[in-house]
mmCIF file of C-alpha atoms and ligand atoms in Angstrom:
data_model
loop_
_atom_site.group_PDB
_atom_site.id
_atom_site.type_symbol
_atom_site.label_atom_id
_atom_site.label_comp_id
_atom_site.label_asym_id
_atom_site.label_seq_id
_atom_site.Cartn_x
_atom_site.Cartn_y
_atom_site.Cartn_z
ATOM 1 C CA MET A 78 0.000 0.000 0.000
ATOM 2 C CA SER A 79 1.502 3.354 -0.935
ATOM 3 C CA ILE A 80 0.744 6.461 1.100
ATOM 4 C CA ILE A 81 0.336 9.628 -0.944
ATOM 5 C CA ILE A 82 1.997 12.532 0.830
ATOM 6 C CA GLU A 83 1.564 16.155 -0.185
ATOM 7 C CA GLY A 84 3.709 18.549 1.820
ATOM 8 C CA GLU A 85 3.474 17.335 5.379
ATOM 9 C CA SER A 86 -0.104 16.086 5.236
ATOM 10 C CA ARG A 87 -1.235 12.607 4.282
ATOM 11 C CA ILE A 88 -3.997 13.078 1.674
ATOM 12 C CA GLY A 89 -4.845 9.520 0.858
ATOM 13 C CA THR A 90 -3.843 5.914 0.663
ATOM 14 C CA LYS A 91 -3.540 4.007 -2.600
ATOM 15 C CA ILE A 92 -4.543 0.366 -2.485
ATOM 16 C CA ASN A 93 -3.018 -2.036 -4.954
ATOM 17 C CA ILE A 94 -5.222 -4.940 -6.112
ATOM 18 C CA VAL A 95 -4.072 -7.579 -8.593
ATOM 19 C CA ALA A 96 -6.476 -9.914 -10.407
ATOM 20 C CA LEU A 97 -5.768 -13.418 -11.696
ATOM 21 C CA SER A 98 -7.954 -15.094 -14.308
ATOM 22 C CA GLY A 99 -8.468 -18.848 -14.456
ATOM 23 C CA SER A 100 -9.185 -18.582 -18.190
ATOM 24 C CA ILE A 101 -6.625 -17.479 -20.771
ATOM 25 C CA ARG A 102 -9.094 -17.696 -23.681
ATOM 26 C CA LYS A 103 -9.067 -14.538 -25.828
ATOM 27 C CA GLN A 104 -12.856 -14.096 -25.655
ATOM 28 C CA SER A 105 -12.991 -15.314 -22.069
ATOM 29 C CA SER A 106 -16.036 -14.215 -20.094
ATOM 30 C CA THR A 107 -13.923 -14.496 -16.918
ATOM 31 C CA GLN A 108 -11.466 -11.964 -18.287
ATOM 32 C CA LYS A 109 -14.289 -9.683 -19.412
ATOM 33 C CA ALA A 110 -15.793 -9.873 -15.920
ATOM 34 C CA LEU A 111 -12.410 -9.008 -14.396
ATOM 35 C CA ARG A 112 -11.979 -6.054 -16.788
ATOM 36 C CA ASN A 113 -15.431 -4.830 -15.843
ATOM 37 C CA LEU A 114 -14.508 -4.861 -12.140
ATOM 38 C CA LYS A 115 -12.394 -1.762 -12.823
ATOM 39 C CA ASN A 116 -15.672 0.173 -13.087
ATOM 40 C CA VAL A 117 -16.691 -0.711 -9.560
ATOM 41 C CA MET A 118 -13.339 -0.051 -7.888
ATOM 42 C CA PRO A 119 -13.093 3.026 -5.661
ATOM 43 C CA GLU A 120 -10.800 5.804 -6.894
ATOM 44 C CA ASN A 121 -8.065 5.020 -4.396
ATOM 45 C CA VAL A 122 -7.564 1.540 -5.868
ATOM 46 C CA ASP A 123 -4.891 0.715 -8.435
ATOM 47 C CA TYR A 124 -6.311 -2.343 -10.146
ATOM 48 C CA GLU A 125 -4.259 -4.515 -12.445
ATOM 49 C CA ILE A 126 -5.054 -7.805 -14.201
ATOM 50 C CA TYR A 127 -2.072 -10.146 -14.528
ATOM 51 C CA HIS A 128 -1.707 -11.214 -18.159
ATOM 52 C CA GLY A 129 1.301 -13.527 -17.957
ATOM 53 C CA MET A 130 -0.508 -16.659 -16.820
ATOM 54 C CA GLU A 131 0.006 -18.588 -20.070
ATOM 55 C CA ASN A 132 3.721 -17.775 -20.086
ATOM 56 C CA LEU A 133 4.428 -19.298 -16.702
ATOM 57 C CA PRO A 134 6.304 -22.584 -17.169
ATOM 58 C CA HIS A 135 4.833 -25.765 -15.756
ATOM 59 C CA PHE A 136 5.650 -25.782 -12.084
ATOM 60 C CA ASN A 137 8.706 -27.889 -11.367
ATOM 61 C CA PRO A 138 10.440 -27.769 -7.980
ATOM 62 C CA GLU A 139 13.762 -28.172 -9.812
ATOM 63 C CA LEU A 140 13.217 -24.776 -11.496
ATOM 64 C CA ASP A 141 12.264 -23.182 -8.190
ATOM 65 C CA GLY A 142 15.723 -22.453 -6.839
ATOM 66 C CA ASP A 143 17.609 -19.201 -6.223
ATOM 67 C CA GLN A 144 17.042 -18.076 -9.804
ATOM 68 C CA PRO A 145 13.535 -19.095 -10.881
ATOM 69 C CA PRO A 146 12.444 -18.392 -14.492
ATOM 70 C CA GLU A 147 12.056 -14.688 -15.274
ATOM 71 C CA GLU A 148 8.272 -14.956 -15.866
ATOM 72 C CA VAL A 149 7.939 -16.435 -12.384
ATOM 73 C CA GLN A 150 9.998 -13.638 -10.837
ATOM 74 C CA VAL A 151 7.824 -10.968 -12.518
ATOM 75 C CA TYR A 152 4.638 -12.743 -11.398
ATOM 76 C CA ARG A 153 5.836 -13.102 -7.814
ATOM 77 C CA GLU A 154 6.964 -9.471 -7.655
ATOM 78 C CA LEU A 155 3.577 -8.271 -8.882
ATOM 79 C CA LEU A 156 1.809 -10.304 -6.191
ATOM 80 C CA SER A 157 4.200 -9.319 -3.431
ATOM 81 C CA ARG A 158 3.442 -5.638 -4.168
ATOM 82 C CA ALA A 159 -0.329 -6.299 -4.077
ATOM 83 C CA ASP A 160 -2.298 -5.388 -0.955
ATOM 84 C CA GLY A 161 -5.054 -7.738 -2.044
ATOM 85 C CA VAL A 162 -5.817 -10.208 -4.818
ATOM 86 C CA ILE A 163 -8.955 -11.150 -6.745
ATOM 87 C CA ILE A 164 -9.094 -14.544 -8.416
ATOM 88 C CA CYS A 165 -11.889 -15.226 -10.884
ATOM 89 C CA THR A 166 -12.126 -18.607 -12.560
ATOM 90 C CA PRO A 167 -14.376 -20.913 -14.546
ATOM 91 C CA GLU A 168 -14.617 -24.620 -13.758
ATOM 92 C CA TYR A 169 -12.873 -27.139 -16.031
ATOM 93 C CA ILE A 170 -13.671 -30.849 -15.637
ATOM 94 C CA LYS A 171 -14.964 -30.291 -12.108
ATOM 95 C CA GLY A 172 -11.875 -28.481 -10.926
ATOM 96 C CA VAL A 173 -9.730 -25.382 -11.239
ATOM 97 C CA PRO A 174 -8.287 -24.883 -14.763
ATOM 98 C CA GLY A 175 -4.704 -26.148 -15.042
ATOM 99 C CA VAL A 176 -3.249 -22.700 -15.781
ATOM 100 C CA LEU A 177 -4.569 -21.315 -12.512
ATOM 101 C CA LYS A 178 -3.540 -24.372 -10.489
ATOM 102 C CA ASN A 179 -0.069 -24.064 -12.031
ATOM 103 C CA ALA A 180 0.096 -20.361 -11.160
ATOM 104 C CA LEU A 181 -0.878 -21.154 -7.554
ATOM 105 C CA GLU A 182 1.713 -23.936 -7.306
ATOM 106 C CA TRP A 183 4.407 -21.349 -8.101
ATOM 107 C CA LEU A 184 3.415 -19.526 -4.886
ATOM 108 C CA VAL A 185 3.981 -22.427 -2.485
ATOM 109 C CA SER A 186 7.658 -21.785 -1.699
ATOM 110 C CA SER A 187 7.639 -18.002 -2.157
ATOM 111 C CA ALA A 188 4.401 -17.488 -0.166
ATOM 112 C CA GLU A 189 3.192 -14.243 -1.784
ATOM 113 C CA LEU A 190 -0.390 -15.041 -0.748
ATOM 114 C CA TYR A 191 0.520 -15.844 2.860
ATOM 115 C CA THR A 192 -2.068 -13.981 5.037
ATOM 116 C CA LYS A 193 -2.871 -11.690 2.077
ATOM 117 C CA PRO A 194 -6.566 -10.822 1.603
ATOM 118 C CA VAL A 195 -7.827 -12.785 -1.411
ATOM 119 C CA ALA A 196 -11.307 -12.655 -2.944
ATOM 120 C CA ALA A 197 -12.153 -15.890 -4.760
ATOM 121 C CA ILE A 198 -14.847 -15.836 -7.456
ATOM 122 C CA THR A 199 -15.880 -18.901 -9.431
ATOM 123 C CA ALA A 200 -18.089 -18.015 -12.394
ATOM 124 C CA SER A 201 -19.105 -21.034 -14.428
ATOM 125 C CA GLY A 202 -21.947 -23.268 -15.617
ATOM 126 C CA ASN A 203 -21.986 -25.025 -12.279
ATOM 127 C CA GLY A 204 -18.638 -24.279 -10.672
ATOM 128 C CA GLU A 205 -19.253 -25.845 -7.282
ATOM 129 C CA ASN A 206 -16.313 -28.249 -7.446
ATOM 130 C CA ALA A 207 -13.860 -25.674 -8.769
ATOM 131 C CA HIS A 208 -14.965 -23.272 -6.071
ATOM 132 C CA GLN A 209 -14.364 -25.830 -3.327
ATOM 133 C CA ALA A 210 -10.997 -26.744 -4.848
ATOM 134 C CA LEU A 211 -9.974 -23.087 -5.134
ATOM 135 C CA GLU A 212 -10.808 -22.471 -1.477
ATOM 136 C CA LEU A 213 -8.788 -25.540 -0.531
ATOM 137 C CA HIS A 214 -5.789 -24.428 -2.615
ATOM 138 C CA LEU A 215 -5.929 -20.961 -1.080
ATOM 139 C CA SER A 216 -6.112 -22.382 2.428
ATOM 140 C CA MET A 217 -2.999 -24.482 1.683
ATOM 141 C CA LEU A 218 -1.278 -21.219 0.687
ATOM 142 C CA HIS A 219 -2.516 -19.589 3.923
ATOM 143 C CA ALA A 220 -4.226 -16.855 1.945
ATOM 144 C CA ASN A 221 -6.707 -14.765 3.875
ATOM 145 C CA VAL A 222 -10.023 -15.640 2.229
ATOM 146 C CA PHE A 223 -11.895 -13.510 4.740
ATOM 147 C CA ASP A 224 -15.518 -13.869 5.800
ATOM 148 C CA GLY A 225 -17.590 -13.157 2.660
ATOM 149 C CA GLY A 226 -14.479 -13.364 0.462
ATOM 150 C CA ALA A 227 -15.624 -16.295 -1.679
ATOM 151 C CA LEU A 228 -18.369 -15.973 -4.283
ATOM 152 C CA LEU A 229 -19.767 -18.736 -6.508
ATOM 153 C CA ILE A 230 -21.694 -17.540 -9.569
ATOM 154 C CA SER A 231 -23.366 -20.572 -11.153
ATOM 155 C CA GLY A 232 -25.007 -20.224 -14.584
ATOM 156 C CA ALA A 233 -22.518 -17.424 -15.245
ATOM 157 C CA ASP A 234 -22.903 -17.411 -19.052
ATOM 158 C CA SER A 235 -26.545 -16.365 -18.872
ATOM 159 C CA LYS A 236 -25.772 -13.702 -16.264
ATOM 160 C CA LEU A 237 -22.995 -11.923 -18.184
ATOM 161 C CA ASN A 238 -23.366 -9.566 -21.124
ATOM 162 C CA GLU A 239 -20.823 -8.960 -23.925
ATOM 163 C CA ASP A 240 -19.016 -6.285 -21.871
ATOM 164 C CA GLY A 241 -18.453 -8.618 -18.943
ATOM 165 C CA LYS A 242 -21.120 -6.888 -16.917
ATOM 166 C CA PHE A 243 -23.364 -9.132 -14.863
ATOM 167 C CA VAL A 244 -26.939 -8.462 -15.921
ATOM 168 C CA LYS A 245 -28.575 -9.678 -12.721
ATOM 169 C CA SER A 246 -28.706 -6.962 -10.106
ATOM 170 C CA GLU A 247 -28.238 -9.457 -7.260
ATOM 171 C CA VAL A 248 -24.935 -10.652 -8.800
ATOM 172 C CA ASN A 249 -23.725 -7.061 -9.176
ATOM 173 C CA ALA A 250 -24.666 -6.396 -5.576
ATOM 174 C CA SER A 251 -22.739 -9.506 -4.441
ATOM 175 C CA ILE A 252 -19.673 -8.398 -6.388
ATOM 176 C CA LYS A 253 -19.785 -4.872 -4.981
ATOM 177 C CA LEU A 254 -20.098 -6.295 -1.478
ATOM 178 C CA LEU A 255 -17.181 -8.664 -2.109
ATOM 179 C CA ILE A 256 -14.958 -5.792 -3.222
ATOM 180 C CA ALA A 257 -16.028 -3.617 -0.296
ATOM 181 C CA LYS A 258 -15.126 -6.467 2.084
ATOM 182 C CA LEU A 259 -11.794 -7.038 0.348
ATOM 183 C CA ILE A 260 -10.895 -3.373 0.787
ATOM 184 C CA GLU A 261 -12.104 -3.415 4.389
ATOM 185 C CA GLU A 262 -9.886 -6.441 5.037
ATOM 186 C CA ILE A 263 -6.892 -4.719 3.403
ATOM 187 C CA ASN A 264 -7.442 -1.611 5.513
ATOM 188 C CA LYS A 265 -7.772 -3.720 8.658
ATOM 189 C CA GLY A 266 -4.348 -5.236 7.985
ATOM 190 C CA ALA A 267 -2.830 -1.852 7.172
ATOM 191 C CA SER A 268 -3.868 -0.428 10.533
ATOM 192 C CA PHE A 269 -1.687 -3.039 12.271
ATOM 193 C CA LYS A 270 1.434 -2.117 10.242
HETATM 194 C C1 LIG B 568 -12.446 -28.180 -21.198
HETATM 195 C C2 LIG B 568 -13.661 -27.585 -20.527
HETATM 196 C C3 LIG B 568 -14.187 -28.190 -19.399
HETATM 197 C C4 LIG B 568 -15.282 -27.624 -18.750
HETATM 198 N N1 LIG B 568 -15.744 -28.210 -17.623
HETATM 199 C C5 LIG B 568 -16.742 -27.617 -16.918
HETATM 200 C C6 LIG B 568 -17.174 -28.158 -15.682
HETATM 201 O O1 LIG B 568 -16.703 -29.168 -15.206
HETATM 202 N N2 LIG B 568 -18.147 -27.485 -15.014
HETATM 203 C C7 LIG B 568 -18.716 -26.329 -15.484
HETATM 204 O O2 LIG B 568 -19.566 -25.753 -14.816
HETATM 205 N N3 LIG B 568 -18.319 -25.815 -16.666
HETATM 206 C C8 LIG B 568 -17.360 -26.429 -17.396
HETATM 207 N N4 LIG B 568 -16.929 -25.898 -18.588
HETATM 208 C C9 LIG B 568 -17.578 -24.688 -19.079
HETATM 209 C C10 LIG B 568 -16.792 -23.432 -18.715
HETATM 210 O O3 LIG B 568 -16.536 -23.351 -17.352
HETATM 211 C C11 LIG B 568 -17.566 -22.189 -19.138
HETATM 212 O O4 LIG B 568 -17.758 -22.225 -20.525
HETATM 213 C C12 LIG B 568 -16.870 -20.910 -18.749
HETATM 214 O O5 LIG B 568 -17.758 -19.864 -18.940
HETATM 215 C C13 LIG B 568 -15.619 -20.662 -19.552
HETATM 216 O O6 LIG B 568 -14.994 -19.503 -19.056
HETATM 217 P P1 LIG B 568 -14.293 -18.472 -20.029
HETATM 218 O O7 LIG B 568 -15.354 -17.890 -20.942
HETATM 219 O O8 LIG B 568 -13.731 -17.429 -19.117
HETATM 220 O O9 LIG B 568 -13.229 -19.182 -20.790
HETATM 221 C C14 LIG B 568 -15.869 -26.439 -19.264
HETATM 222 C C15 LIG B 568 -15.332 -25.863 -20.425
HETATM 223 C C16 LIG B 568 -14.249 -26.411 -21.047
HETATM 224 C C17 LIG B 568 -13.675 -25.760 -22.275
#
């Protein structure tokens, strides 16, 4: 979190949120939904979607030494600078898509998500299994999936329009609440620093 200082007075606090998408498809509805989240972020939030997921090598502990691959270093740096993370994913064969699982495996030894506030959204046809798996993976990484920090949107295709905006008002309300809680959780942590 960076504090903006003007003269001697503190005029505001910038929050840095990074989003990860479980789908790397060009026309991905998950990515559209993540892009659309920018419109609901408060002004003091710097929001960035990580686009290097497909360039991460397959996780291999032998590559995870003092000098991990450059793509991994960039990815880890981005997450270590983040005050909070949003993960949005579809379900593939009743689980988390391989690209996302791979990206999470790269965080086991480096622990960028350790105690970090993470909002987990599964948006899919059904999605129940992927959602459970994602929560389990995040608990293994000791991420802080706070109370109200996990949202399952089943039947997502029929609830999303072309711009990635959810057309059902109750889904939009749930997403706004999720983001408000994520920011609240980030601020809670910041007050202890
Ligand atoms: C290989 C594959 C497996 C899938 N498996 C599931 C599944 O198990 N459960 C489910 O609800 N949807 C499943 N789907 C549907 C996708 O989750 C759904 O189309 C989603 O919206 C795709 O997200 P995207 O548009 O961001 O790529 C699968 C799709 C693909 C391509």
